[in-house]
Short mmCIF file of C-alpha atoms and ligand atoms in Angstrom, two decimals:
data_model
loop_
_atom_site.label_atom_id
_atom_site.label_comp_id
_atom_site.label_asym_id
_atom_site.label_seq_id
_atom_site.Cartn_x
_atom_site.Cartn_y
_atom_site.Cartn_z
CA MET A 1 33.10 126.26 142.12
CA ASN A 2 33.30 123.15 139.98
CA SER A 3 32.58 124.50 136.83
CA GLN A 4 33.65 121.55 134.70
CA LEU A 5 30.93 119.51 137.02
CA LEU A 6 28.43 122.27 136.23
CA ARG A 7 29.25 122.33 132.43
CA ASP A 8 28.97 118.55 131.99
CA THR A 9 25.52 118.77 133.92
CA VAL A 10 24.09 121.21 131.69
CA LYS A 11 25.29 119.11 128.68
CA LEU A 12 23.52 115.84 130.07
CA LEU A 13 20.75 117.96 130.62
CA PHE A 14 19.81 118.72 127.30
CA ALA A 15 21.93 116.10 124.90
CA ASP A 16 19.87 114.64 122.42
CA HIS A 17 17.15 117.33 122.00
CA LYS A 18 16.11 116.13 125.77
CA GLY A 19 14.33 118.63 127.96
CA LEU A 20 13.60 118.98 131.50
CA LEU A 21 10.11 117.60 133.17
CA ALA A 22 9.07 119.92 136.08
CA MET A 23 7.07 117.22 138.57
CA ASP A 24 8.21 120.10 141.30
CA GLU A 25 4.48 121.47 142.03
CA SER A 26 4.43 122.17 145.91
CA ASN A 27 2.01 119.98 147.95
CA GLY A 28 -0.58 123.07 147.61
CA THR A 29 -0.70 123.41 143.84
CA CYS A 30 -0.54 119.38 143.29
CA ASN A 31 -3.76 119.42 146.05
CA LYS A 32 -5.36 122.15 143.78
CA ARG A 33 -4.95 120.22 140.39
CA PHE A 34 -5.90 117.00 142.37
CA GLU A 35 -9.04 118.63 143.39
CA LYS A 36 -10.29 119.60 140.06
CA LEU A 37 -10.44 116.00 139.27
CA GLY A 38 -11.59 114.87 142.23
CA ILE A 39 -8.51 112.81 143.35
CA PRO A 40 -8.09 112.61 146.88
CA ARG A 41 -5.24 115.44 148.09
CA THR A 42 -3.40 112.83 150.29
CA VAL A 43 0.25 112.37 150.47
CA GLU A 44 -0.27 108.84 149.14
CA ALA A 45 -2.11 110.21 145.98
CA ARG A 46 0.75 112.51 145.42
CA ARG A 47 3.33 109.73 145.69
CA ALA A 48 1.59 107.18 143.42
CA TYR A 49 1.10 109.90 140.66
CA ARG A 50 4.65 110.73 141.24
CA GLU A 51 5.54 107.02 140.91
CA LEU A 52 3.46 106.93 137.57
CA ILE A 53 5.84 109.61 136.07
CA VAL A 54 9.11 108.34 137.31
CA THR A 55 8.04 104.75 136.04
CA THR A 56 7.08 106.02 132.37
CA PRO A 57 8.83 103.39 130.32
CA GLY A 58 10.95 105.15 127.87
CA LEU A 59 11.14 108.75 129.47
CA GLY A 60 14.68 108.81 129.45
CA GLU A 61 14.55 108.95 125.53
CA SER A 62 13.29 112.48 125.72
CA ILE A 63 13.80 113.76 129.03
CA GLY A 64 17.08 114.63 130.49
CA GLY A 65 16.38 115.70 134.17
CA ALA A 66 13.30 116.02 136.22
CA ILE A 67 12.58 118.69 138.67
CA LEU A 68 11.31 117.56 142.04
CA TYR A 69 9.85 118.89 145.08
CA ASP A 70 11.05 118.11 148.78
CA GLU A 71 8.52 115.66 149.72
CA THR A 72 8.92 113.90 146.53
CA ILE A 73 12.54 113.64 146.48
CA ARG A 74 12.64 111.58 149.74
CA GLN A 75 9.86 108.98 148.59
CA GLN A 76 10.01 105.75 147.26
CA LYS A 77 8.28 103.60 144.55
CA SER A 78 5.53 101.02 146.20
CA ASP A 79 8.88 98.16 145.95
CA GLY A 80 11.00 100.72 148.20
CA THR A 81 13.49 101.86 145.31
CA THR A 82 13.73 105.83 145.76
CA PHE A 83 12.70 107.92 143.39
CA VAL A 84 16.06 109.79 142.73
CA ASN A 85 17.64 105.99 141.93
CA VAL A 86 14.83 105.00 139.38
CA LEU A 87 15.28 108.35 137.72
CA ILE A 88 19.08 107.68 137.66
CA ALA A 89 18.56 104.22 136.22
CA ALA A 90 16.41 105.71 133.32
CA GLY A 91 19.14 108.01 132.51
CA ILE A 92 17.53 111.17 133.96
CA ILE A 93 19.07 113.35 136.28
CA PRO A 94 17.48 114.28 139.21
CA GLY A 95 16.62 118.17 140.36
CA ILE A 96 14.94 119.74 143.08
CA LYS A 97 13.05 123.03 143.67
CA VAL A 98 14.47 125.10 146.58
CA ASP A 99 12.53 128.11 146.82
CA THR A 100 9.75 128.32 149.45
CA GLY A 101 7.55 130.02 147.45
CA ALA A 102 6.35 133.51 146.22
CA LYS A 103 5.33 135.69 148.89
CA GLU A 104 3.45 139.09 149.25
CA LEU A 105 5.98 141.96 148.53
CA ALA A 106 5.28 144.28 151.72
CA GLY A 107 4.46 147.90 150.42
CA HIS A 108 3.81 146.24 146.96
CA PRO A 109 0.19 145.50 146.44
CA GLY A 110 -0.53 142.80 143.74
CA GLU A 111 3.37 142.00 143.65
CA LYS A 112 5.40 139.02 145.13
CA VAL A 113 8.78 138.10 146.26
CA THR A 114 10.25 134.64 146.16
CA GLU A 115 11.48 133.56 149.46
CA GLY A 116 13.99 130.94 150.87
CA LEU A 117 17.74 132.01 150.98
CA ASP A 118 17.82 131.39 154.99
CA GLY A 119 19.53 128.30 155.46
CA LEU A 120 19.63 127.49 151.59
CA ARG A 121 23.55 126.53 151.82
CA ASP A 122 22.64 123.58 154.24
CA ARG A 123 19.77 122.48 151.87
CA LEU A 124 21.60 122.41 148.45
CA GLN A 125 24.19 120.20 150.42
CA GLU A 126 21.70 117.64 151.55
CA TYR A 127 19.74 117.82 148.36
CA PHE A 128 23.28 117.02 146.62
CA GLN A 129 23.92 113.93 148.90
CA MET A 130 20.73 112.61 148.15
CA GLY A 131 21.90 112.90 144.09
CA ALA A 132 20.38 115.98 142.80
CA ARG A 133 22.69 117.99 140.45
CA PHE A 134 20.64 120.87 139.46
CA ALA A 135 17.84 123.38 141.53
CA LYS A 136 15.04 125.40 140.45
CA TRP A 137 13.76 128.82 141.72
CA ARG A 138 10.88 130.39 140.42
CA ALA A 139 10.37 134.23 140.52
CA VAL A 140 6.76 135.54 139.59
CA ILE A 141 6.14 138.95 137.84
CA ALA A 142 2.72 140.36 137.23
CA ILE A 143 1.76 142.74 134.69
CA GLY A 144 -1.08 145.14 135.57
CA CYS A 145 -1.88 148.87 136.00
CA GLY A 146 1.59 150.33 137.13
CA LEU A 147 3.05 146.75 137.60
CA PRO A 148 5.53 145.81 137.48
CA SER A 149 7.55 147.77 140.04
CA TRP A 150 11.22 148.52 139.61
CA SER A 151 11.56 147.19 143.08
CA CYS A 152 9.48 143.83 142.64
CA ILE A 153 12.02 143.14 139.37
CA GLU A 154 14.80 144.21 141.39
CA ALA A 155 14.14 142.05 144.58
CA ASN A 156 13.20 139.03 142.72
CA ALA A 157 16.02 139.43 140.32
CA HIS A 158 18.70 140.01 143.71
CA ALA A 159 17.30 136.71 145.05
CA LEU A 160 17.77 134.48 141.91
CA ALA A 161 21.20 135.95 141.73
CA ARG A 162 21.93 134.89 145.53
CA TYR A 163 20.38 131.40 144.95
CA ALA A 164 22.41 131.00 141.46
CA ALA A 165 25.55 131.64 143.37
CA LEU A 166 24.70 129.27 146.14
CA CYS A 167 24.02 126.42 143.72
CA GLN A 168 27.25 126.93 141.78
CA GLU A 169 29.02 126.37 144.78
CA ALA A 170 27.53 123.84 145.87
CA GLY A 171 27.73 121.84 142.60
CA LEU A 172 24.07 122.32 141.44
CA VAL A 173 23.20 123.65 138.32
CA PRO A 174 20.94 126.61 138.96
CA VAL A 175 17.60 126.93 136.59
CA VAL A 176 17.07 130.69 136.79
CA GLU A 177 13.19 131.44 136.50
CA PRO A 178 11.87 134.67 136.05
CA GLU A 179 8.69 134.21 134.96
CA VAL A 180 6.47 137.12 133.73
CA ILE A 181 2.91 135.55 134.15
CA MET A 182 0.11 135.48 131.38
CA ASP A 183 -2.71 136.73 133.76
CA GLY A 184 -4.06 139.94 132.40
CA GLN A 185 -5.27 141.89 129.40
CA HIS A 186 -1.79 143.21 128.28
CA THR A 187 -0.50 142.80 124.82
CA LEU A 188 2.55 141.00 123.31
CA GLU A 189 4.30 144.09 122.96
CA GLN A 190 4.07 145.00 126.77
CA CYS A 191 5.19 141.65 127.72
CA CYS A 192 8.24 141.68 125.36
CA GLU A 193 9.08 144.96 126.94
CA VAL A 194 8.41 143.57 130.78
CA SER A 195 10.43 140.13 129.84
CA GLY A 196 13.34 142.09 128.33
CA GLU A 197 13.74 144.48 131.41
CA VAL A 198 13.22 141.48 133.94
CA LEU A 199 15.89 139.59 131.93
CA ARG A 200 18.14 142.18 131.83
CA THR A 201 18.07 142.86 135.38
CA VAL A 202 18.32 139.43 136.58
CA PHE A 203 21.61 138.88 134.44
CA SER A 204 23.15 142.18 135.60
CA GLU A 205 22.60 140.81 139.39
CA LEU A 206 23.86 137.26 138.10
CA PHE A 207 27.11 138.92 137.26
CA ALA A 208 27.53 141.19 140.21
CA GLN A 209 26.80 137.93 142.12
CA ARG A 210 30.00 136.32 140.23
CA VAL A 211 27.93 133.45 138.95
CA ALA A 212 28.97 131.20 135.85
CA LEU A 213 26.64 132.08 133.03
CA GLU A 214 27.95 128.97 131.22
CA GLY A 215 26.62 126.84 134.40
CA ILE A 216 22.99 128.12 134.28
CA VAL A 217 19.90 127.08 132.61
CA LEU A 218 17.47 130.06 131.71
CA LYS A 219 13.70 129.10 132.61
CA PRO A 220 11.76 132.03 131.23
CA ASN A 221 8.27 132.46 129.81
CA MET A 222 7.73 132.69 126.08
CA VAL A 223 6.62 136.28 125.30
CA LEU A 224 2.67 136.48 124.87
CA PRO A 225 -0.06 138.57 125.16
CA GLY A 226 -2.21 138.13 128.60
CA THR A 227 -4.68 135.33 128.57
CA ALA A 228 -7.55 138.11 128.74
CA CYS A 229 -5.98 140.06 125.80
CA THR A 230 -8.70 140.48 122.83
CA VAL A 231 -5.66 140.18 119.97
CA GLN A 232 -3.74 136.83 119.85
CA PRO A 233 -0.81 136.20 118.30
CA THR A 234 0.09 133.31 115.38
CA VAL A 235 2.26 130.66 116.49
CA ASP A 236 5.35 132.38 114.39
CA GLU A 237 4.65 136.18 115.75
CA VAL A 238 5.01 134.46 119.23
CA ALA A 239 8.27 132.84 118.40
CA ASP A 240 9.58 135.80 116.64
CA ALA A 241 8.64 138.11 119.54
CA THR A 242 10.40 135.55 121.94
CA VAL A 243 13.35 135.31 120.07
CA ASN A 244 14.05 138.73 119.37
CA CYS A 245 13.16 139.63 123.06
CA PHE A 246 15.90 137.20 124.00
CA LEU A 247 18.61 138.36 121.47
CA GLN A 248 18.39 141.81 123.04
CA SER A 249 18.50 140.31 126.75
CA VAL A 250 20.29 136.80 127.17
CA PRO A 251 23.81 136.69 126.90
CA ALA A 252 25.54 134.28 124.59
CA ALA A 253 27.70 132.56 127.05
CA VAL A 254 24.27 131.05 128.51
CA PRO A 255 24.36 127.43 127.30
CA ALA A 256 20.40 126.67 127.19
CA ILE A 257 16.78 128.47 127.67
CA ALA A 258 14.28 126.08 128.87
CA PHE A 259 10.73 127.53 128.58
CA LEU A 260 8.31 127.11 131.21
CA SER A 261 4.64 126.81 129.76
CA GLY A 262 2.76 128.67 132.41
CA GLY A 263 -0.39 127.61 131.49
CA GLN A 264 -0.58 127.43 127.79
CA PRO A 265 -2.30 124.51 125.83
CA ALA A 266 0.18 121.60 125.64
CA GLU A 267 0.16 121.17 121.89
CA LEU A 268 0.60 125.19 121.69
CA ALA A 269 3.42 125.06 123.78
CA SER A 270 4.98 122.27 121.62
CA ALA A 271 3.95 124.43 118.37
CA ARG A 272 5.76 127.65 119.56
CA LEU A 273 8.93 125.98 120.39
CA ASN A 274 9.10 124.38 117.27
CA ALA A 275 8.61 127.37 115.36
CA MET A 276 11.26 129.14 117.09
CA ASN A 277 13.74 126.41 116.34
CA VAL A 278 12.55 126.22 113.01
CA ARG A 279 12.82 129.68 112.12
CA PHE A 280 15.95 130.75 114.20
CA LYS A 281 18.07 127.59 115.42
CA SER A 282 21.04 127.72 113.23
CA ARG A 283 21.43 131.46 114.23
CA LEU A 284 21.14 131.31 117.78
CA PRO A 285 23.83 131.23 120.38
CA TRP A 286 21.92 128.99 123.07
CA ALA A 287 19.72 125.67 122.93
CA LEU A 288 15.88 126.24 122.78
CA ALA A 289 14.39 123.68 125.14
CA PHE A 290 11.46 123.32 127.18
CA SER A 291 11.48 122.43 130.98
CA PHE A 292 7.44 122.02 131.07
CA ALA A 293 5.19 120.89 134.08
CA ARG A 294 1.58 121.64 132.71
CA ALA A 295 2.13 121.06 129.15
CA ILE A 296 3.88 117.63 129.52
CA GLN A 297 1.64 116.41 132.36
CA GLN A 298 -1.60 117.72 132.12
CA PRO A 299 -3.28 115.18 129.87
CA ALA A 300 -1.59 112.31 131.62
CA LEU A 301 -2.97 113.68 135.12
CA GLU A 302 -6.39 113.77 133.43
CA ILE A 303 -6.46 110.29 132.10
CA TRP A 304 -4.77 108.76 135.34
CA ASN A 305 -7.68 110.49 137.24
CA GLY A 306 -6.31 108.64 140.36
CA ARG A 307 -7.23 105.16 139.27
CA GLN A 308 -4.35 102.31 139.48
CA THR A 309 -5.96 100.69 136.20
CA ASN A 310 -5.31 103.85 133.89
CA VAL A 311 -1.51 104.00 134.87
CA ALA A 312 -0.44 102.73 131.60
CA ALA A 313 -2.21 104.82 129.49
CA ALA A 314 -1.51 107.78 131.20
CA GLN A 315 1.92 106.96 131.04
CA GLN A 316 1.65 106.76 127.25
CA ALA A 317 0.13 110.20 127.26
CA LEU A 318 3.10 111.62 129.15
CA TYR A 319 5.71 109.64 126.92
CA HIS A 320 3.76 111.06 123.92
CA ARG A 321 4.13 114.79 124.92
CA ALA A 322 7.73 114.46 126.07
CA ARG A 323 8.59 113.17 122.59
CA CYS A 324 6.41 115.99 121.05
CA ASN A 325 8.56 118.68 122.78
CA GLN A 326 12.06 116.57 122.04
CA ALA A 327 10.73 117.17 117.83
CA ALA A 328 9.92 120.76 118.75
CA ARG A 329 13.21 121.02 120.12
CA ARG A 330 14.62 119.55 116.48
CA GLY A 331 12.10 121.88 114.68
CA GLU A 332 10.49 118.62 113.55
CA TYR A 333 7.18 118.78 115.50
CA SER A 334 3.81 118.76 113.30
CA GLN A 335 0.69 118.07 113.74
CA GLU A 336 0.48 114.88 112.16
CA MET A 337 2.42 113.99 115.64
CA GLU A 338 -0.95 114.59 117.55
CA THR A 339 -3.22 112.59 115.76
CA LYS A 340 -1.00 109.38 114.70
P1 13P B 1 4.30 124.98 134.06
O1 13P B 1 5.15 124.37 132.62
O2 13P B 1 3.17 124.65 134.35
O3 13P B 1 4.30 126.67 133.75
O4 13P B 1 5.28 125.09 135.13
C1 13P B 1 6.90 125.31 134.90
C2 13P B 1 7.21 125.13 136.77
O5 13P B 1 8.05 124.58 136.64
C3 13P B 1 6.68 126.57 137.15
O6 13P B 1 7.61 126.59 138.08
#
């Protein structure tokens, strides 16, 4: 394992308070988002949208790495330049989603396990040769009546650790994403309890698989109540619950925590990340950063709406959200940034 390469990659991904842009939606997920807006669900529409993203002027000022999907890493701009080369020229490190999706966990109604370990070593080598320097694998944990089960947490944590070890062997930084999802009526306290248990299990498996923690990025959910919970906390309450949960579960050797947005409104995700950095930054062993998909892309996607004439305005919206989240890493985000 080339641990210096891994550490250097992590440093570049998060230098200057930058973060990650997740643009690795599978074709199915991307098509669903297009369908809601009446955008054609075609390879060409997906390619054109991804071209809009990677050619956004100035994106490299606030985005250190972009996570691609297998279809996208093989695509090009209309002038033939590969997306990978466009990103590299913009100072953005290409990454790649390598799991093959969350599937029903046998014997566990309502629970999923993420697949994709078969043949992963070969796929990672190919992606490294194509220019990727980091990877992502997402596990999904649901909270509900009697959920999550121990076996669901354990199966997902084990797969995440096997994936992470293979990534490090191939010279790719593994982004380790155990997502406790927001669907449901659960409280902030229940999310905190489940998130802590999931994280402790994930780190126990990472140790067992001899993963070097200084060469990973953790991509967790923020600690939040379910979307159907009647009590919704303040921004500061979310910041406190999240950081206190992580202080008890995430080893200090981990260099960076880059949150997923999970369906939170974009401005709220920025405000919550900002509050964590304002209240805790000087006292934390890890950087608190972002790896958002919807909370960076959604406003831009809505403006674009499949039309070439809207590309420049959509790129401005994307640039703006990326800058807001960079400011949140510094603890300098404010509502004023949204109205300027
Ligand atoms: P969201 O920020 O939209 O949750 O997406 C992050 C991600 O990469 C999901 O795997």
